[in-house]
mmCIF file of C-alpha atoms in Angstrom:
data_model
loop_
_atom_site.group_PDB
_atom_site.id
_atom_site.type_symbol
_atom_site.label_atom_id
_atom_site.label_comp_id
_atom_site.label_asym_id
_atom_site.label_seq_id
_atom_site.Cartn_x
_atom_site.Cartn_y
_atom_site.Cartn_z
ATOM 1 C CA UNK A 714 0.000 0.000 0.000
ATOM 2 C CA UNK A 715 1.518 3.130 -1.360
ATOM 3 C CA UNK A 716 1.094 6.332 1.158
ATOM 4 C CA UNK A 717 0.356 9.806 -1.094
ATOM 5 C CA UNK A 718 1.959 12.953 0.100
ATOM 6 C CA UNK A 719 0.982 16.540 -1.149
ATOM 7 C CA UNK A 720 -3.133 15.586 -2.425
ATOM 8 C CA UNK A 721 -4.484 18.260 0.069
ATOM 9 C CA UNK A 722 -4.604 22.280 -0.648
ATOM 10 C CA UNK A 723 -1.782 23.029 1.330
ATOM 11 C CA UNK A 724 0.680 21.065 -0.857
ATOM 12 C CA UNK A 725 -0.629 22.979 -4.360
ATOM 13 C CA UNK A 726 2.003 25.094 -6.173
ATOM 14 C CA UNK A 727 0.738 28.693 -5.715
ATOM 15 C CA UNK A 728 0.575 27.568 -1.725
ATOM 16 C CA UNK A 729 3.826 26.034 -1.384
ATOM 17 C CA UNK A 730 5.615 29.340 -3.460
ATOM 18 C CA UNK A 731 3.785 31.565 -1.307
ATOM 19 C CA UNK A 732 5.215 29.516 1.841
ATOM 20 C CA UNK A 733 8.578 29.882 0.320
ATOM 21 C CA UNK A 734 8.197 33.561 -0.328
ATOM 22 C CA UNK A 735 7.104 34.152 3.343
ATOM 23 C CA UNK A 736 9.431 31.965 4.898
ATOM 24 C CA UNK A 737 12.176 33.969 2.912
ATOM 25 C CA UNK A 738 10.872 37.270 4.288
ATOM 26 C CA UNK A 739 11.167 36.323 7.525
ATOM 27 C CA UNK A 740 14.535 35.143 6.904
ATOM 28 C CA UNK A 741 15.577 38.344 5.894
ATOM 29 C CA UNK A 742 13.639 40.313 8.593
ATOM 30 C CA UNK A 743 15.605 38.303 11.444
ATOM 31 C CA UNK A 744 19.257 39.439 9.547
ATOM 32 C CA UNK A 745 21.872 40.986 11.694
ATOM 33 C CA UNK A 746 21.067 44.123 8.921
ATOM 34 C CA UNK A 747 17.106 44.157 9.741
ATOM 35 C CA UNK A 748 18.185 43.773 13.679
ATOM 36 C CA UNK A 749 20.602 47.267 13.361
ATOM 37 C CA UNK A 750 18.104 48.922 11.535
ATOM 38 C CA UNK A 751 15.554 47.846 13.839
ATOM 39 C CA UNK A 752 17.848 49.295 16.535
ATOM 40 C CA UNK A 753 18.785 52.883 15.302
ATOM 41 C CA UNK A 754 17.812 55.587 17.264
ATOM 42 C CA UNK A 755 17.022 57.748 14.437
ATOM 43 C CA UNK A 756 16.085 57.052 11.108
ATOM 44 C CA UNK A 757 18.101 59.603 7.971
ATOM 45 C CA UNK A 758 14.793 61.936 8.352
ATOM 46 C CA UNK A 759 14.926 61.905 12.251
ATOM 47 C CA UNK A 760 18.419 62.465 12.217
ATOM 48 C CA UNK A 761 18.327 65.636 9.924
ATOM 49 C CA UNK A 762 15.321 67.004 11.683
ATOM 50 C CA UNK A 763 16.923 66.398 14.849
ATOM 51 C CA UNK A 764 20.414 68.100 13.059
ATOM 52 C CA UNK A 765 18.320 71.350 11.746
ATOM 53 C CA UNK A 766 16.046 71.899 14.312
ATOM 54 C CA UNK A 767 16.758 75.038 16.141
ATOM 55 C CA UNK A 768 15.594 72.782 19.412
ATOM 56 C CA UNK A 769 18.315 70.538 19.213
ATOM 57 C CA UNK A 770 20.841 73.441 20.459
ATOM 58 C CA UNK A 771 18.237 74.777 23.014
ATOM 59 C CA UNK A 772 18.199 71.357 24.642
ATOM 60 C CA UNK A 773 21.634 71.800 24.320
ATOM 61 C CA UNK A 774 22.048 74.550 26.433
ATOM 62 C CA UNK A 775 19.460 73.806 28.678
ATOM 63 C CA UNK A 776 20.756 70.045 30.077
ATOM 64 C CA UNK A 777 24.342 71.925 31.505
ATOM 65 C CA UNK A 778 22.086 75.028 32.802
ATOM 66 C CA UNK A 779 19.991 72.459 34.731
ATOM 67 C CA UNK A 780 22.946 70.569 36.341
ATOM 68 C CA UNK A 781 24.805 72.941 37.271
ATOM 69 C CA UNK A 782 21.802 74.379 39.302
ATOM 70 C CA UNK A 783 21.234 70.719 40.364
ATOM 71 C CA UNK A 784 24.735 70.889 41.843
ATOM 72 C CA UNK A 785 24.454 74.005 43.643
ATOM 73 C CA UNK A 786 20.997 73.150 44.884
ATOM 74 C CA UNK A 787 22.087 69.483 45.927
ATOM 75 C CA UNK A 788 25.020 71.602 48.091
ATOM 76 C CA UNK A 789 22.609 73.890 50.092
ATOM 77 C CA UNK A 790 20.489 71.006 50.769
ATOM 78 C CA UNK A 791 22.600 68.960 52.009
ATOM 79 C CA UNK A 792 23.946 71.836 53.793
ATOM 80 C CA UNK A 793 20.963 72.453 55.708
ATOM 81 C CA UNK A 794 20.539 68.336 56.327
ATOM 82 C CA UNK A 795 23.703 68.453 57.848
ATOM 83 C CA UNK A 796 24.071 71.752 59.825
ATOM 84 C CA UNK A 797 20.378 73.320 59.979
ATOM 85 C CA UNK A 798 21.402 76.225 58.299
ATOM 86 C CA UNK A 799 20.295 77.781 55.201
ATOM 87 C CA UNK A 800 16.831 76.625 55.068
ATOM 88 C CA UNK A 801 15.357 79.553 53.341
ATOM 89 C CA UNK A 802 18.339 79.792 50.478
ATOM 90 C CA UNK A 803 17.863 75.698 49.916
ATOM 91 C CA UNK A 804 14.120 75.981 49.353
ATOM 92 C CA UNK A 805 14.726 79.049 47.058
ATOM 93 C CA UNK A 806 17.176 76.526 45.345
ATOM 94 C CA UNK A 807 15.421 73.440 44.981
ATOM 95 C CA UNK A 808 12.437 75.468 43.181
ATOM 96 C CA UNK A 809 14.718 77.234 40.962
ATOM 97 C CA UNK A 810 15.728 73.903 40.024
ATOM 98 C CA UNK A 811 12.472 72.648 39.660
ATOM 99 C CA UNK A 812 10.892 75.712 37.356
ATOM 100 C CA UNK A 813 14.703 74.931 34.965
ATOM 101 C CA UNK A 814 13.389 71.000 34.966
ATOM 102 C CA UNK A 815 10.045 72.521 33.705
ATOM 103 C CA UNK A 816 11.050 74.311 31.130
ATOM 104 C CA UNK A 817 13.256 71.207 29.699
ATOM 105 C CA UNK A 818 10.564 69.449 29.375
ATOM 106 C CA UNK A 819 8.551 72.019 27.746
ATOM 107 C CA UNK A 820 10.945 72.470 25.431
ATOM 108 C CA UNK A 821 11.947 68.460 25.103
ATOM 109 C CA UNK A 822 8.461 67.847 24.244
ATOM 110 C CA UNK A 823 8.418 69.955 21.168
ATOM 111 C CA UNK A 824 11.822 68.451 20.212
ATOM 112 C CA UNK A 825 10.690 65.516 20.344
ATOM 113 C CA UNK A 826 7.666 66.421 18.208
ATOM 114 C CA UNK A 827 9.577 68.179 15.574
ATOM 115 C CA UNK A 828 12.324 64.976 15.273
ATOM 116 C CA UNK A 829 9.377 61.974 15.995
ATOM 117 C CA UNK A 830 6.115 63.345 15.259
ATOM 118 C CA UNK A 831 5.032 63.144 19.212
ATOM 119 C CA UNK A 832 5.467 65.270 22.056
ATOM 120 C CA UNK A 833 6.433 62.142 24.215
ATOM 121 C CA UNK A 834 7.093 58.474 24.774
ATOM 122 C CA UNK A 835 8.633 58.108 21.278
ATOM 123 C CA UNK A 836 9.905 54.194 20.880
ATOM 124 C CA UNK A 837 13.553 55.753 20.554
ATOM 125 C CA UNK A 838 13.183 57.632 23.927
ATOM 126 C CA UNK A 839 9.954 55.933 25.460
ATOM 127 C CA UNK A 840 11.493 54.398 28.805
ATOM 128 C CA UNK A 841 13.408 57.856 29.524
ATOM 129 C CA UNK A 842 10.242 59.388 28.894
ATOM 130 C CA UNK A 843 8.081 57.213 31.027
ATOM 131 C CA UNK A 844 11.341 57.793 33.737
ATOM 132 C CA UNK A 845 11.009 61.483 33.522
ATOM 133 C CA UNK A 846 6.862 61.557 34.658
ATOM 134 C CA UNK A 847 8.934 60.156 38.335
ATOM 135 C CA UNK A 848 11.386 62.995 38.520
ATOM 136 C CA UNK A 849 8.645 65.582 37.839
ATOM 137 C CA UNK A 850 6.137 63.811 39.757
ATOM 138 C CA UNK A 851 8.413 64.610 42.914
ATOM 139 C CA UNK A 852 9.532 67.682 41.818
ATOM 140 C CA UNK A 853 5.723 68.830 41.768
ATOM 141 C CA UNK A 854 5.573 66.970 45.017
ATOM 142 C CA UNK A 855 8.156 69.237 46.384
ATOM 143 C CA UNK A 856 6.510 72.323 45.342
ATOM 144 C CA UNK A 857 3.619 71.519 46.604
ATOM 145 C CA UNK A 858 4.835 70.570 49.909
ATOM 146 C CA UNK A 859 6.391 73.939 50.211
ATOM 147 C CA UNK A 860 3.537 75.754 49.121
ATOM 148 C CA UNK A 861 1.060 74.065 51.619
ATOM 149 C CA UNK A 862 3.727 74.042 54.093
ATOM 150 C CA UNK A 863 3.544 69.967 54.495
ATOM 151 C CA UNK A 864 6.395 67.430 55.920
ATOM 152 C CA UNK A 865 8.158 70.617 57.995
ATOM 153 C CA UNK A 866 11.684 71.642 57.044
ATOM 154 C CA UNK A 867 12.867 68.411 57.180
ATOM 155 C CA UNK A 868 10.597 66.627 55.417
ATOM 156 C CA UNK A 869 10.941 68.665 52.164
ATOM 157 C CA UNK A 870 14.321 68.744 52.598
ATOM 158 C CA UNK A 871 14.284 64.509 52.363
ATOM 159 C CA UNK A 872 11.939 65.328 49.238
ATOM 160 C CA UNK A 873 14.062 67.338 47.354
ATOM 161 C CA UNK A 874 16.919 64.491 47.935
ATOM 162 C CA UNK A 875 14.436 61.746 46.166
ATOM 163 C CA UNK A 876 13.796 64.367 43.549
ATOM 164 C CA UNK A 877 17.142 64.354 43.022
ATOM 165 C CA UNK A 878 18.294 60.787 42.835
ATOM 166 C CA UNK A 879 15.538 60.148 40.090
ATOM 167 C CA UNK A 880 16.968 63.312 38.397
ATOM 168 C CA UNK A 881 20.691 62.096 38.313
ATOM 169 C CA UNK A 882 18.807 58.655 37.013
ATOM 170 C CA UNK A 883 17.464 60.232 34.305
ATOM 171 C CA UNK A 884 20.152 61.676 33.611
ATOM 172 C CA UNK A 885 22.137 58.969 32.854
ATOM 173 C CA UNK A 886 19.595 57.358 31.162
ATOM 174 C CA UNK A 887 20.018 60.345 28.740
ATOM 175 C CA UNK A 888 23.818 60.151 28.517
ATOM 176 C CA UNK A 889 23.671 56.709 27.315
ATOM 177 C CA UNK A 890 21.121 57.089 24.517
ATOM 178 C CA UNK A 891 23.880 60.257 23.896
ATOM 179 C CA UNK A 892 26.312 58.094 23.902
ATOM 180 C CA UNK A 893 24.108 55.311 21.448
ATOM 181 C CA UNK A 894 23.670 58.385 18.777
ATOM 182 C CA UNK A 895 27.473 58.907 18.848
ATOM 183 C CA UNK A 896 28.271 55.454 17.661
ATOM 184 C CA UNK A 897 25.435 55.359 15.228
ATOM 185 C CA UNK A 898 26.008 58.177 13.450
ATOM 186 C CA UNK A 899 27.467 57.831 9.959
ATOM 187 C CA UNK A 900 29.737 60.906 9.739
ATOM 188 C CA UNK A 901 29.790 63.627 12.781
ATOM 189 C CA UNK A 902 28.908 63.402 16.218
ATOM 190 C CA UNK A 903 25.128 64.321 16.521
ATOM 191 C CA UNK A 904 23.804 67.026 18.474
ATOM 192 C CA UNK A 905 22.595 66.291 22.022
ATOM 193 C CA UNK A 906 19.161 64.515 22.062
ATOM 194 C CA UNK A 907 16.226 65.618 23.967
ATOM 195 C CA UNK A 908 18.029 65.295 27.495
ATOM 196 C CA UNK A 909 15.054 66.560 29.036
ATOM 197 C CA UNK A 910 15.585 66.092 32.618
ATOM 198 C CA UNK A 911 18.875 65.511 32.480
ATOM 199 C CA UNK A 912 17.022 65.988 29.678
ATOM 200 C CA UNK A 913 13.214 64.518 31.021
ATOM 201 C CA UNK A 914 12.430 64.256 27.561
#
């Protein structure tokens, strides 16, 4: 008794060339070329958006303005942790601070709109992004506390310190997709990406 292979649908010619012409797509899809493509920050028309948008250099600017207030600011407080003095000047500080982290993310947003097409949570930037709603969550906290006069001196003082550490987090998530656009890019150095709370956004 002779056993028949290939009598049902799935075995007819146009079938088995589509099969092959799938199975060859996803061969190529899964190639180490798809995979870096897959894994670029930018694509060319990101990349020259991002290179002749006049909000590149702002968030340029902006990142060192904000941390080197963010060092100052991170001095009083922990001046005033340490020796009680100074309370006034490290609450005029940390809001400072805090209206600069603001207005980086104001202006990270509409980077980040002119170079992806959305104001935030962009794939290329989405987990620095999602990182950043923390750091101005306390921030806002902070403000907040010092406006309704909540947790006493110390209190905000401990605030402003959490603020902080998710700041310097961000940060350096920032830095490192900086660092990512460096190695990716086919000629120059790019400009600095939206670096929104260290850059946010």
């Amino acid at each position: 008794m002779t056993r028949q292979f290939g009598t049902g649908p799935a075995f007819a010619p146009n079938a088995s060339a589509g099969s092959v012409e799938a199975a060859s797509a996803l061969t190529r899809d899964r190639s180490p070329t798809a995979k870096k493509a897959s894994s670029q920050l930018y694509t060319p028309e990101q990349r020259a958006r991002r290179d002749t948008t006049p909000w590149t250099l702002v968030q340029g600017i902006l990142a060192p303005v904000q941390f080197l207030v963010f060092l100052v600011s991170l001095a009083l407080v922990i001046r005033y942790l340490v020796s009680g003095e100074g309370f006034a000047l490290a609450t005029w500080s940390v809001v400072i601070k805090t209206l600069v982290l603001y207005t980086i993310m104001i202006t990270g947003a509409i980077w980040e709109k002119v170079v992806f097409g959305r104001y935030l949570f962009a794939p290329s930037f989405f987990w620095e992004d999602v990182f950043s709603m923390l750091v101005l969550a306390l921030h806002t906290a902070y403000l907040i506390a010092v406006f309704f006069d909540l947790l006493g001196a110390q209190g905000q003082m401990l605030l402003a310190l959490a603020a902080y550490v998710t700041y310097v987090i961000n940060a350096a998530q920032f830095v490192w997709k900086l660092r990512q656009a460096r190695l990716q890019s086919p000629t120059t150095p790019p400009a600095n990406p939206s670096f929104s709370v260290g850059a946010a956004s």
